[in-house]
Amino acid sequence: MYEILSSYRNEIAYTIITVIVLLIIQFILRKAAHRVGQRGEIHITRTRLMFQYINILILLIAAFLLSLAWGVGLAELSLVFSSVFAVLGVALFAIWSILSNITSGIILFFSFPYKIGDKIRIHDKDLPIEAIIEDIKAFHLHLRTLEGELITYPNNLILQKAVTLVEKGDQIDEGKEAL
């Protein structure tokens, strides 16, 4: 056991340092997202969605750095990552609308002026909608019309249409203390 630890001492030290630094960066990014969420009075479920995106980003960075630390060459690593990204690129191109909705969901997190509980009007010439925002998800908004109908409206369309605030709703503070 001692021989293994002594022969891989540098790799183990680099791994420990990398994990600690990435955990600190993850903590800072999560705190920043939480602060943005509180300052913008963004519902905690949307903030938790940003936490998931941060976790995925940190995981990808950790996989890259730890692969380098344990002796995977840069050429091999770039080959693996380029192959994975090529396959993902083709797959995501085939389902580009999902990718655009996820991207729109991130944009909505930081810049959407309306909150859960607000009554909005979406100015669409084909289907004008007046509804209350029930939830804001990664791919779509849940809107409840005055007739009680539930509409799922894609995030990428909400960024493309004119939206008017009809009535400010009551904010739900559930989970405000959660991080």
Tab-separated table of N, CA and C in Angstrom:
chain	number	residue	atom	x	y	z
A	1	MET	N	0.837	-1.203	0.000
A	1	MET	CA	0.000	0.000	0.000
A	1	MET	C	0.876	1.259	0.000
A	2	TYR	N	1.940	1.223	0.837
A	2	TYR	CA	2.836	2.373	0.918
A	2	TYR	C	3.529	2.612	-0.416
A	3	GLU	N	3.856	1.516	-1.135
A	3	GLU	CA	4.518	1.648	-2.437
A	3	GLU	C	3.604	2.327	-3.453
A	4	ILE	N	2.325	1.981	-3.402
A	4	ILE	CA	1.365	2.588	-4.327
A	4	ILE	C	1.218	4.074	-4.025
A	5	LEU	N	1.099	4.393	-2.732
A	5	LEU	CA	0.963	5.807	-2.355
A	5	LEU	C	2.205	6.602	-2.712
A	6	SER	N	3.368	6.028	-2.518
A	6	SER	CA	4.595	6.768	-2.826
A	6	SER	C	4.807	6.902	-4.330
A	7	SER	N	4.412	5.875	-5.099
A	7	SER	CA	4.631	5.967	-6.543
A	7	SER	C	3.638	6.922	-7.218
A	8	TYR	N	2.455	7.097	-6.636
A	8	TYR	CA	1.446	8.002	-7.211
A	8	TYR	C	1.235	9.245	-6.345
A	9	ARG	N	2.252	9.627	-5.604
A	9	ARG	CA	2.148	10.755	-4.682
A	9	ARG	C	1.767	12.052	-5.396
A	10	ASN	N	2.403	12.345	-6.510
A	10	ASN	CA	2.113	13.586	-7.226
A	10	ASN	C	0.686	13.602	-7.774
A	11	GLU	N	0.258	12.469	-8.339
A	11	GLU	CA	-1.095	12.393	-8.883
A	11	GLU	C	-2.153	12.540	-7.795
A	12	ILE	N	-1.905	11.895	-6.655
A	12	ILE	CA	-2.860	11.985	-5.538
A	12	ILE	C	-2.917	13.415	-5.005
A	13	ALA	N	-1.759	14.058	-4.877
A	13	ALA	CA	-1.729	15.451	-4.393
A	13	ALA	C	-2.456	16.371	-5.372
A	14	TYR	N	-2.202	16.190	-6.663
A	14	TYR	CA	-2.872	17.008	-7.674
A	14	TYR	C	-4.381	16.774	-7.648
A	15	THR	N	-4.785	15.512	-7.457
A	15	THR	CA	-6.210	15.190	-7.378
A	15	THR	C	-6.858	15.878	-6.190
A	16	ILE	N	-6.220	15.808	-5.040
A	16	ILE	CA	-6.773	16.431	-3.832
A	16	ILE	C	-6.869	17.939	-4.007
A	17	ILE	N	-5.825	18.552	-4.530
A	17	ILE	CA	-5.830	20.005	-4.744
A	17	ILE	C	-6.908	20.388	-5.758
A	18	THR	N	-7.023	19.624	-6.839
A	18	THR	CA	-8.030	19.912	-7.870
A	18	THR	C	-9.437	19.813	-7.304
A	19	VAL	N	-9.693	18.750	-6.543
A	19	VAL	CA	-11.028	18.568	-5.966
A	19	VAL	C	-11.355	19.702	-4.998
A	20	ILE	N	-10.393	20.094	-4.172
A	20	ILE	CA	-10.640	21.177	-3.213
A	20	ILE	C	-10.892	22.495	-3.934
A	21	VAL	N	-10.071	22.808	-4.938
A	21	VAL	CA	-10.244	24.064	-5.687
A	21	VAL	C	-11.586	24.068	-6.413
A	22	LEU	N	-11.961	22.953	-7.037
A	22	LEU	CA	-13.239	22.901	-7.753
A	22	LEU	C	-14.427	22.978	-6.802
A	23	LEU	N	-14.295	22.396	-5.609
A	23	LEU	CA	-15.368	22.524	-4.622
A	23	LEU	C	-15.524	23.971	-4.159
A	24	ILE	N	-14.408	24.665	-4.010
A	24	ILE	CA	-14.469	26.086	-3.638
A	24	ILE	C	-15.107	26.895	-4.765
A	25	ILE	N	-14.706	26.629	-6.013
A	25	ILE	CA	-15.297	27.337	-7.154
A	25	ILE	C	-16.791	27.035	-7.254
A	26	GLN	N	-17.170	25.767	-7.049
A	26	GLN	CA	-18.578	25.394	-7.076
A	26	GLN	C	-19.351	26.132	-5.989
A	27	PHE	N	-18.777	26.218	-4.797
A	27	PHE	CA	-19.428	26.929	-3.695
A	27	PHE	C	-19.623	28.402	-4.046
A	28	ILE	N	-18.589	29.012	-4.620
A	28	ILE	CA	-18.672	30.435	-4.991
A	28	ILE	C	-19.730	30.652	-6.077
A	29	LEU	N	-19.754	29.788	-7.092
A	29	LEU	CA	-20.737	29.928	-8.162
A	29	LEU	C	-22.159	29.713	-7.641
A	30	ARG	N	-22.331	28.740	-6.739
A	30	ARG	CA	-23.662	28.496	-6.177
A	30	ARG	C	-24.098	29.684	-5.316
A	31	LYS	N	-23.177	30.245	-4.547
A	31	LYS	CA	-23.503	31.435	-3.744
A	31	LYS	C	-23.889	32.598	-4.646
A	32	ALA	N	-23.145	32.772	-5.745
A	32	ALA	CA	-23.455	33.865	-6.675
A	32	ALA	C	-24.831	33.664	-7.309
A	33	ALA	N	-25.139	32.432	-7.721
A	33	ALA	CA	-26.452	32.157	-8.302
A	33	ALA	C	-27.553	32.372	-7.264
A	34	HIS	N	-27.286	31.973	-6.030
A	34	HIS	CA	-28.272	32.171	-4.958
A	34	HIS	C	-28.485	33.662	-4.703
A	35	ARG	N	-27.396	34.432	-4.715
A	35	ARG	CA	-27.492	35.874	-4.494
A	35	ARG	C	-28.256	36.551	-5.626
A	36	VAL	N	-27.983	36.143	-6.867
A	36	VAL	CA	-28.719	36.692	-8.010
A	36	VAL	C	-30.194	36.336	-7.883
A	37	GLY	N	-30.464	35.108	-7.464
A	37	GLY	CA	-31.846	34.678	-7.284
A	37	GLY	C	-32.563	35.466	-6.213
A	38	GLN	N	-31.880	35.740	-5.096
A	38	GLN	CA	-32.506	36.525	-4.027
A	38	GLN	C	-32.695	37.974	-4.441
A	39	ARG	N	-31.676	38.543	-5.064
A	39	ARG	CA	-31.750	39.943	-5.465
A	39	ARG	C	-32.853	40.156	-6.496
A	40	GLY	N	-33.006	39.199	-7.400
A	40	GLY	CA	-34.033	39.312	-8.433
A	40	GLY	C	-35.356	38.716	-8.012
A	41	GLU	N	-35.452	38.282	-6.753
A	41	GLU	CA	-36.660	37.640	-6.224
A	41	GLU	C	-37.095	36.492	-7.124
A	42	ILE	N	-36.138	35.698	-7.522
A	42	ILE	CA	-36.384	34.552	-8.389
A	42	ILE	C	-36.758	33.365	-7.516
A	43	HIS	N	-37.754	32.625	-7.939
A	43	HIS	CA	-38.236	31.478	-7.178
A	43	HIS	C	-37.099	30.472	-6.969
A	44	ILE	N	-37.081	29.829	-5.807
A	44	ILE	CA	-35.979	28.946	-5.428
A	44	ILE	C	-35.833	27.751	-6.380
A	45	THR	N	-36.916	27.297	-7.000
A	45	THR	CA	-36.795	26.164	-7.927
A	45	THR	C	-35.991	26.539	-9.165
A	46	ARG	N	-36.103	27.771	-9.599
A	46	ARG	CA	-35.288	28.228	-10.731
A	46	ARG	C	-33.836	28.344	-10.325
A	47	THR	N	-33.595	28.765	-9.080
A	47	THR	CA	-32.223	28.852	-8.586
A	47	THR	C	-31.617	27.455	-8.488
A	48	ARG	N	-32.387	26.497	-8.051
A	48	ARG	CA	-31.890	25.124	-7.966
A	48	ARG	C	-31.556	24.572	-9.343
A	49	LEU	N	-32.272	24.989	-10.351
A	49	LEU	CA	-31.963	24.580	-11.713
A	49	LEU	C	-30.581	25.101	-12.119
A	50	MET	N	-30.272	26.322	-11.739
A	50	MET	CA	-28.946	26.872	-12.014
A	50	MET	C	-27.873	26.085	-11.264
A	51	PHE	N	-28.202	25.612	-10.039
A	51	PHE	CA	-27.265	24.783	-9.283
A	51	PHE	C	-26.930	23.516	-10.065
A	52	GLN	N	-27.909	22.927	-10.724
A	52	GLN	CA	-27.660	21.724	-11.513
A	52	GLN	C	-26.732	22.022	-12.685
A	53	TYR	N	-26.937	23.153	-13.339
A	53	TYR	CA	-26.051	23.531	-14.439
A	53	TYR	C	-24.626	23.758	-13.940
A	54	ILE	N	-24.496	24.370	-12.774
A	54	ILE	CA	-23.169	24.593	-12.185
A	54	ILE	C	-22.514	23.257	-11.875
A	55	ASN	N	-23.257	22.316	-11.320
A	55	ASN	CA	-22.707	21.001	-10.999
A	55	ASN	C	-22.207	20.288	-12.244
A	56	ILE	N	-22.954	20.366	-13.338
A	56	ILE	CA	-22.532	19.723	-14.586
A	56	ILE	C	-21.257	20.364	-15.107
A	57	LEU	N	-21.175	21.685	-15.055
A	57	LEU	CA	-19.973	22.391	-15.503
A	57	LEU	C	-18.755	21.976	-14.685
A	58	ILE	N	-18.896	21.931	-13.366
A	58	ILE	CA	-17.783	21.558	-12.489
A	58	ILE	C	-17.377	20.112	-12.737
A	59	LEU	N	-18.346	19.234	-12.973
A	59	LEU	CA	-18.052	17.831	-13.243
A	59	LEU	C	-17.246	17.678	-14.534
A	60	LEU	N	-17.601	18.416	-15.572
A	60	LEU	CA	-16.856	18.344	-16.829
A	60	LEU	C	-15.424	18.869	-16.662
A	61	ILE	N	-15.277	19.955	-15.936
A	61	ILE	CA	-13.939	20.499	-15.684
A	61	ILE	C	-13.112	19.525	-14.859
A	62	ALA	N	-13.736	18.908	-13.850
A	62	ALA	CA	-13.030	17.936	-13.008
A	62	ALA	C	-12.575	16.737	-13.835
A	63	ALA	N	-13.441	16.232	-14.710
A	63	ALA	CA	-13.069	15.088	-15.548
A	63	ALA	C	-11.869	15.437	-16.423
A	64	PHE	N	-11.874	16.625	-16.977
A	64	PHE	CA	-10.762	17.057	-17.836
A	64	PHE	C	-9.455	17.176	-17.040
A	65	LEU	N	-9.501	17.887	-15.905
A	65	LEU	CA	-8.282	18.111	-15.118
A	65	LEU	C	-7.746	16.828	-14.493
A	66	LEU	N	-8.633	15.978	-13.990
A	66	LEU	CA	-8.177	14.738	-13.365
A	66	LEU	C	-7.644	13.755	-14.397
A	67	SER	N	-8.168	13.795	-15.600
A	67	SER	CA	-7.616	12.954	-16.669
A	67	SER	C	-6.188	13.379	-16.979
A	68	LEU	N	-5.965	14.675	-17.019
A	68	LEU	CA	-4.602	15.169	-17.234
A	68	LEU	C	-3.682	14.772	-16.090
A	69	ALA	N	-4.186	14.835	-14.867
A	69	ALA	CA	-3.369	14.535	-13.697
A	69	ALA	C	-2.940	13.072	-13.664
A	70	TRP	N	-3.780	12.178	-14.139
A	70	TRP	CA	-3.482	10.758	-14.045
A	70	TRP	C	-2.834	10.204	-15.314
A	71	GLY	N	-2.280	11.079	-16.122
A	71	GLY	CA	-1.418	10.638	-17.198
A	71	GLY	C	-2.059	10.467	-18.559
A	72	VAL	N	-3.295	10.850	-18.706
A	72	VAL	CA	-3.889	10.797	-20.037
A	72	VAL	C	-3.297	11.975	-20.810
A	73	GLY	N	-2.716	11.677	-21.946
A	73	GLY	CA	-2.066	12.713	-22.730
A	73	GLY	C	-3.058	13.703	-23.311
A	74	LEU	N	-2.567	14.882	-23.590
A	74	LEU	CA	-3.423	15.925	-24.141
A	74	LEU	C	-3.985	15.517	-25.503
A	75	ALA	N	-3.203	14.801	-26.288
A	75	ALA	CA	-3.666	14.361	-27.605
A	75	ALA	C	-4.813	13.355	-27.465
A	76	GLU	N	-4.658	12.394	-26.555
A	76	GLU	CA	-5.720	11.409	-26.346
A	76	GLU	C	-6.965	12.061	-25.766
A	77	LEU	N	-6.742	12.958	-24.834
A	77	LEU	CA	-7.867	13.641	-24.189
A	77	LEU	C	-8.623	14.520	-25.185
A	78	SER	N	-7.887	15.217	-26.038
A	78	SER	CA	-8.557	16.051	-27.044
A	78	SER	C	-9.302	15.186	-28.056
A	79	LEU	N	-8.768	14.006	-28.356
A	79	LEU	CA	-9.455	13.096	-29.257
A	79	LEU	C	-10.777	12.623	-28.654
A	80	VAL	N	-10.754	12.258	-27.370
A	80	VAL	CA	-11.970	11.797	-26.693
A	80	VAL	C	-12.989	12.924	-26.623
A	81	PHE	N	-12.554	14.104	-26.167
A	81	PHE	CA	-13.487	15.222	-26.031
A	81	PHE	C	-14.033	15.672	-27.390
A	82	SER	N	-13.186	15.703	-28.420
A	82	SER	CA	-13.687	16.122	-29.735
A	82	SER	C	-14.660	15.088	-30.292
A	83	SER	N	-14.403	13.814	-30.056
A	83	SER	CA	-15.333	12.775	-30.515
A	83	SER	C	-16.666	12.875	-29.790
A	84	VAL	N	-16.610	13.055	-28.485
A	84	VAL	CA	-17.840	13.177	-27.700
A	84	VAL	C	-18.621	14.412	-28.125
A	85	PHE	N	-17.920	15.529	-28.294
A	85	PHE	CA	-18.607	16.752	-28.698
A	85	PHE	C	-19.128	16.673	-30.127
A	86	ALA	N	-18.453	15.931	-30.998
A	86	ALA	CA	-18.960	15.756	-32.365
A	86	ALA	C	-20.263	14.965	-32.351
A	87	VAL	N	-20.283	13.884	-31.568
A	87	VAL	CA	-21.509	13.081	-31.468
A	87	VAL	C	-22.617	13.907	-30.821
A	88	LEU	N	-22.282	14.620	-29.747
A	88	LEU	CA	-23.274	15.477	-29.098
A	88	LEU	C	-23.753	16.581	-30.026
A	89	GLY	N	-22.826	17.130	-30.807
A	89	GLY	CA	-23.207	18.194	-31.744
A	89	GLY	C	-24.200	17.707	-32.778
A	90	VAL	N	-23.958	16.518	-33.310
A	90	VAL	CA	-24.889	15.956	-34.291
A	90	VAL	C	-26.228	15.667	-33.618
A	91	ALA	N	-26.178	15.077	-32.422
A	91	ALA	CA	-27.416	14.757	-31.715
A	91	ALA	C	-28.171	16.030	-31.332
A	92	LEU	N	-27.452	17.032	-30.864
A	92	LEU	CA	-28.112	18.271	-30.461
A	92	LEU	C	-28.616	19.066	-31.659
A	93	PHE	N	-27.924	18.943	-32.790
A	93	PHE	CA	-28.430	19.599	-33.982
A	93	PHE	C	-29.764	18.983	-34.383
A	94	ALA	N	-29.868	17.678	-34.190
A	94	ALA	CA	-31.120	16.997	-34.519
A	94	ALA	C	-32.241	17.433	-33.579
A	95	ILE	N	-31.887	17.829	-32.376
A	95	ILE	CA	-32.897	18.267	-31.405
A	95	ILE	C	-32.578	19.700	-30.953
A	96	TRP	N	-32.330	20.558	-31.914
A	96	TRP	CA	-31.899	21.931	-31.630
A	96	TRP	C	-32.907	22.702	-30.802
A	97	SER	N	-34.184	22.395	-30.923
A	97	SER	CA	-35.190	23.152	-30.173
A	97	SER	C	-35.046	22.927	-28.678
A	98	ILE	N	-34.665	21.710	-28.300
A	98	ILE	CA	-34.438	21.439	-26.872
A	98	ILE	C	-33.256	22.256	-26.380
A	99	LEU	N	-32.185	22.287	-27.153
A	99	LEU	CA	-31.009	23.074	-26.776
A	99	LEU	C	-31.351	24.558	-26.686
A	100	SER	N	-32.143	25.065	-27.623
A	100	SER	CA	-32.505	26.483	-27.579
A	100	SER	C	-33.397	26.787	-26.379
A	101	ASN	N	-34.241	25.832	-25.976
A	101	ASN	CA	-35.070	26.041	-24.794
A	101	ASN	C	-34.242	26.039	-23.518
A	102	ILE	N	-33.223	25.182	-23.448
A	102	ILE	CA	-32.344	25.181	-22.281
A	102	ILE	C	-31.577	26.496	-22.207
A	103	THR	N	-31.031	26.934	-23.327
A	103	THR	CA	-30.314	28.211	-23.361
A	103	THR	C	-31.247	29.360	-22.980
A	104	SER	N	-32.458	29.327	-23.499
A	104	SER	CA	-33.437	30.357	-23.147
A	104	SER	C	-33.778	30.304	-21.666
A	105	GLY	N	-33.840	29.101	-21.096
A	105	GLY	CA	-34.094	28.963	-19.663
A	105	GLY	C	-33.015	29.620	-18.825
A	106	ILE	N	-31.754	29.497	-19.255
A	106	ILE	CA	-30.660	30.158	-18.543
A	106	ILE	C	-30.785	31.670	-18.679
A	107	ILE	N	-31.100	32.149	-19.882
A	107	ILE	CA	-31.278	33.590	-20.090
A	107	ILE	C	-32.438	34.106	-19.253
A	108	LEU	N	-33.540	33.355	-19.210
A	108	LEU	CA	-34.699	33.769	-18.408
A	108	LEU	C	-34.360	33.846	-16.930
A	109	PHE	N	-33.473	32.965	-16.458
A	109	PHE	CA	-33.094	32.993	-15.052
A	109	PHE	C	-32.482	34.337	-14.687
A	110	PHE	N	-31.638	34.856	-15.557
A	110	PHE	CA	-30.934	36.092	-15.237
A	110	PHE	C	-31.680	37.352	-15.646
A	111	SER	N	-32.592	37.283	-16.621
A	111	SER	CA	-33.148	38.538	-17.115
A	111	SER	C	-34.659	38.572	-17.300
A	112	PHE	N	-35.391	37.575	-16.864
A	112	PHE	CA	-36.839	37.575	-17.057
A	112	PHE	C	-37.481	38.475	-16.004
A	113	PRO	N	-38.181	39.530	-16.416
A	113	PRO	CA	-38.706	40.499	-15.443
A	113	PRO	C	-39.960	40.034	-14.718
A	114	TYR	N	-40.546	38.914	-15.119
A	114	TYR	CA	-41.799	38.466	-14.526
A	114	TYR	C	-41.520	37.280	-13.612
A	115	LYS	N	-42.321	37.146	-12.573
A	115	LYS	CA	-42.128	36.126	-11.548
A	115	LYS	C	-43.309	35.164	-11.528
A	116	ILE	N	-43.155	34.097	-10.797
A	116	ILE	CA	-44.243	33.147	-10.596
A	116	ILE	C	-45.361	33.862	-9.848
A	117	GLY	N	-46.565	33.738	-10.353
A	117	GLY	CA	-47.724	34.398	-9.756
A	117	GLY	C	-48.151	35.646	-10.506
A	118	ASP	N	-47.295	36.168	-11.392
A	118	ASP	CA	-47.653	37.350	-12.180
A	118	ASP	C	-48.614	36.963	-13.300
A	119	LYS	N	-49.545	37.869	-13.590
A	119	LYS	CA	-50.442	37.672	-14.727
A	119	LYS	C	-49.838	38.420	-15.911
A	120	ILE	N	-49.624	37.699	-17.010
A	120	ILE	CA	-48.991	38.291	-18.189
A	120	ILE	C	-49.879	38.104	-19.411
A	121	ARG	N	-49.595	38.913	-20.429
A	121	ARG	CA	-50.247	38.772	-21.723
A	121	ARG	C	-49.140	38.598	-22.761
A	122	ILE	N	-49.225	37.519	-23.526
A	122	ILE	CA	-48.273	37.255	-24.600
A	122	ILE	C	-48.924	37.702	-25.897
A	123	HIS	N	-48.287	38.652	-26.568
A	123	HIS	CA	-48.832	39.229	-27.795
A	123	HIS	C	-48.383	38.386	-28.990
A	124	ASP	N	-49.207	37.415	-29.311
A	124	ASP	CA	-48.954	36.541	-30.440
A	124	ASP	C	-50.142	36.683	-31.390
A	125	LYS	N	-49.878	37.001	-32.654
A	125	LYS	CA	-50.995	37.250	-33.575
A	125	LYS	C	-51.828	35.999	-33.810
A	126	ASP	N	-51.219	34.824	-33.741
A	126	ASP	CA	-51.967	33.588	-33.964
A	126	ASP	C	-52.729	33.136	-32.713
A	127	LEU	N	-52.100	33.281	-31.548
A	127	LEU	CA	-52.716	32.795	-30.319
A	127	LEU	C	-52.329	33.713	-29.156
A	128	PRO	N	-53.028	34.836	-28.995
A	128	PRO	CA	-52.714	35.698	-27.850
A	128	PRO	C	-53.114	34.987	-26.551
A	129	ILE	N	-52.253	35.102	-25.540
A	129	ILE	CA	-52.474	34.395	-24.279
A	129	ILE	C	-52.442	35.390	-23.132
A	130	GLU	N	-53.421	35.295	-22.249
A	130	GLU	CA	-53.405	36.021	-20.990
A	130	GLU	C	-53.514	34.971	-19.894
A	131	ALA	N	-52.488	34.884	-19.069
A	131	ALA	CA	-52.445	33.805	-18.088
A	131	ALA	C	-51.557	34.189	-16.915
A	132	ILE	N	-51.625	33.376	-15.875
A	132	ILE	CA	-50.798	33.550	-14.675
A	132	ILE	C	-49.648	32.549	-14.763
A	133	ILE	N	-48.446	33.016	-14.451
A	133	ILE	CA	-47.279	32.139	-14.481
A	133	ILE	C	-47.334	31.238	-13.246
A	134	GLU	N	-47.431	29.927	-13.483
A	134	GLU	CA	-47.450	28.970	-12.376
A	134	GLU	C	-46.061	28.456	-12.056
A	135	ASP	N	-45.241	28.228	-13.076
A	135	ASP	CA	-43.909	27.694	-12.854
A	135	ASP	C	-43.034	28.036	-14.044
A	136	ILE	N	-41.726	28.140	-13.791
A	136	ILE	CA	-40.757	28.391	-14.846
A	136	ILE	C	-39.754	27.250	-14.794
A	137	LYS	N	-39.749	26.422	-15.810
A	137	LYS	CA	-38.899	25.231	-15.869
A	137	LYS	C	-37.724	25.476	-16.811
A	138	ALA	N	-36.892	24.455	-16.971
A	138	ALA	CA	-35.729	24.561	-17.851
A	138	ALA	C	-36.127	24.687	-19.314
A	139	PHE	N	-37.236	24.043	-19.721
A	139	PHE	CA	-37.641	24.029	-21.121
A	139	PHE	C	-38.833	24.918	-21.423
A	140	HIS	N	-39.686	25.158	-20.432
A	140	HIS	CA	-40.938	25.852	-20.717
A	140	HIS	C	-41.489	26.534	-19.467
A	141	LEU	N	-42.510	27.373	-19.693
A	141	LEU	CA	-43.256	28.005	-18.605
A	141	LEU	C	-44.590	27.293	-18.475
A	142	HIS	N	-45.084	27.179	-17.259
A	142	HIS	CA	-46.450	26.700	-17.044
A	142	HIS	C	-47.313	27.930	-16.825
A	143	LEU	N	-48.290	28.112	-17.685
A	143	LEU	CA	-49.196	29.248	-17.616
A	143	LEU	C	-50.608	28.728	-17.375
A	144	ARG	N	-51.325	29.367	-16.457
A	144	ARG	CA	-52.720	29.004	-16.182
A	144	ARG	C	-53.600	30.126	-16.678
A	145	THR	N	-54.468	29.809	-17.642
A	145	THR	CA	-55.349	30.828	-18.204
A	145	THR	C	-56.470	31.150	-17.215
A	146	LEU	N	-57.217	32.195	-17.522
A	146	LEU	CA	-58.328	32.594	-16.666
A	146	LEU	C	-59.434	31.542	-16.660
A	147	GLU	N	-59.491	30.717	-17.710
A	147	GLU	CA	-60.479	29.648	-17.788
A	147	GLU	C	-60.018	28.389	-17.073
A	148	GLY	N	-58.783	28.386	-16.532
A	148	GLY	CA	-58.259	27.238	-15.810
A	148	GLY	C	-57.421	26.293	-16.646
A	149	GLU	N	-57.202	26.633	-17.905
A	149	GLU	CA	-56.400	25.803	-18.793
A	149	GLU	C	-54.922	25.916	-18.429
A	150	LEU	N	-54.199	24.801	-18.476
A	150	LEU	CA	-52.758	24.819	-18.256
A	150	LEU	C	-52.057	24.810	-19.612
A	151	ILE	N	-51.210	25.817	-19.827
A	151	ILE	CA	-50.475	25.927	-21.085
A	151	ILE	C	-48.992	25.796	-20.772
A	152	THR	N	-48.310	24.944	-21.513
A	152	THR	CA	-46.854	24.899	-21.424
A	152	THR	C	-46.320	25.689	-22.610
A	153	TYR	N	-45.598	26.751	-22.313
A	153	TYR	CA	-45.129	27.675	-23.346
A	153	TYR	C	-43.604	27.580	-23.408
A	154	PRO	N	-43.021	27.257	-24.562
A	154	PRO	CA	-41.566	27.077	-24.681
A	154	PRO	C	-40.792	28.357	-24.322
A	155	ASN	N	-39.664	28.158	-23.648
A	155	ASN	CA	-38.835	29.293	-23.231
A	155	ASN	C	-38.320	30.104	-24.408
A	156	ASN	N	-37.970	29.428	-25.515
A	156	ASN	CA	-37.429	30.195	-26.635
A	156	ASN	C	-38.493	31.091	-27.271
A	157	LEU	N	-39.762	30.702	-27.204
A	157	LEU	CA	-40.823	31.554	-27.755
A	157	LEU	C	-41.115	32.752	-26.857
A	158	ILE	N	-40.988	32.584	-25.547
A	158	ILE	CA	-41.266	33.700	-24.635
A	158	ILE	C	-40.236	34.814	-24.841
A	159	LEU	N	-39.036	34.457	-25.294
A	159	LEU	CA	-38.026	35.481	-25.585
A	159	LEU	C	-38.273	36.165	-26.924
A	160	GLN	N	-39.046	35.528	-27.805
A	160	GLN	CA	-39.288	36.076	-29.131
A	160	GLN	C	-40.558	36.912	-29.216
A	161	LYS	N	-41.446	36.769	-28.261
A	161	LYS	CA	-42.736	37.460	-28.299
A	161	LYS	C	-42.740	38.633	-27.329
A	162	ALA	N	-43.582	39.605	-27.637
A	162	ALA	CA	-43.782	40.725	-26.713
A	162	ALA	C	-44.657	40.239	-25.566
A	163	VAL	N	-44.261	40.583	-24.333
A	163	VAL	CA	-44.990	40.161	-23.143
A	163	VAL	C	-45.294	41.392	-22.308
A	164	THR	N	-46.536	41.481	-21.831
A	164	THR	CA	-46.968	42.607	-21.007
A	164	THR	C	-47.354	42.089	-19.629
A	165	LEU	N	-46.945	42.804	-18.604
A	165	LEU	CA	-47.367	42.480	-17.247
A	165	LEU	C	-48.743	43.075	-17.031
A	166	VAL	N	-49.725	42.214	-16.780
A	166	VAL	CA	-51.094	42.662	-16.558
A	166	VAL	C	-51.309	42.977	-15.086
A	167	GLU	N	-50.821	42.082	-14.234
A	167	GLU	CA	-51.021	42.248	-12.800
A	167	GLU	C	-49.895	41.547	-12.059
A	168	LYS	N	-49.312	42.257	-11.091
A	168	LYS	CA	-48.244	41.685	-10.282
A	168	LYS	C	-48.847	40.685	-9.308
A	169	GLY	N	-48.275	39.482	-9.241
A	169	GLY	CA	-48.804	38.445	-8.362
A	169	GLY	C	-48.098	38.428	-7.027
A	170	ASP	N	-48.619	37.612	-6.123
A	170	ASP	CA	-47.979	37.426	-4.823
A	170	ASP	C	-46.820	36.464	-4.995
A	171	GLN	N	-45.694	36.821	-4.390
A	171	GLN	CA	-44.524	35.972	-4.465
A	171	GLN	C	-44.638	34.842	-3.459
A	172	ILE	N	-44.199	33.681	-3.869
A	172	ILE	CA	-44.146	32.532	-2.976
A	172	ILE	C	-42.729	32.456	-2.438
A	173	ASP	N	-42.586	32.481	-1.115
A	173	ASP	CA	-41.257	32.464	-0.513
A	173	ASP	C	-40.842	31.080	-0.037
A	174	GLU	N	-41.421	30.051	-0.601
A	174	GLU	CA	-41.116	28.694	-0.149
A	174	GLU	C	-39.658	28.380	-0.459
A	175	GLY	N	-38.952	27.854	0.521
A	175	GLY	CA	-37.581	27.460	0.338
A	175	GLY	C	-36.604	28.596	0.217
A	176	LYS	N	-36.928	29.776	0.716
A	176	LYS	CA	-36.072	30.950	0.567
A	176	LYS	C	-34.732	30.759	1.267
A	177	GLU	N	-34.749	30.026	2.408
A	177	GLU	CA	-33.520	29.847	3.164
A	177	GLU	C	-32.642	28.742	2.586
A	178	ALA	N	-33.158	27.950	1.660
A	178	ALA	CA	-32.400	26.838	1.092
A	178	ALA	C	-31.310	27.347	0.179
A	179	LEU	N	-30.230	26.590	0.088
A	179	LEU	CA	-29.145	26.946	-0.802
A	179	LEU	C	-28.814	25.795	-1.681
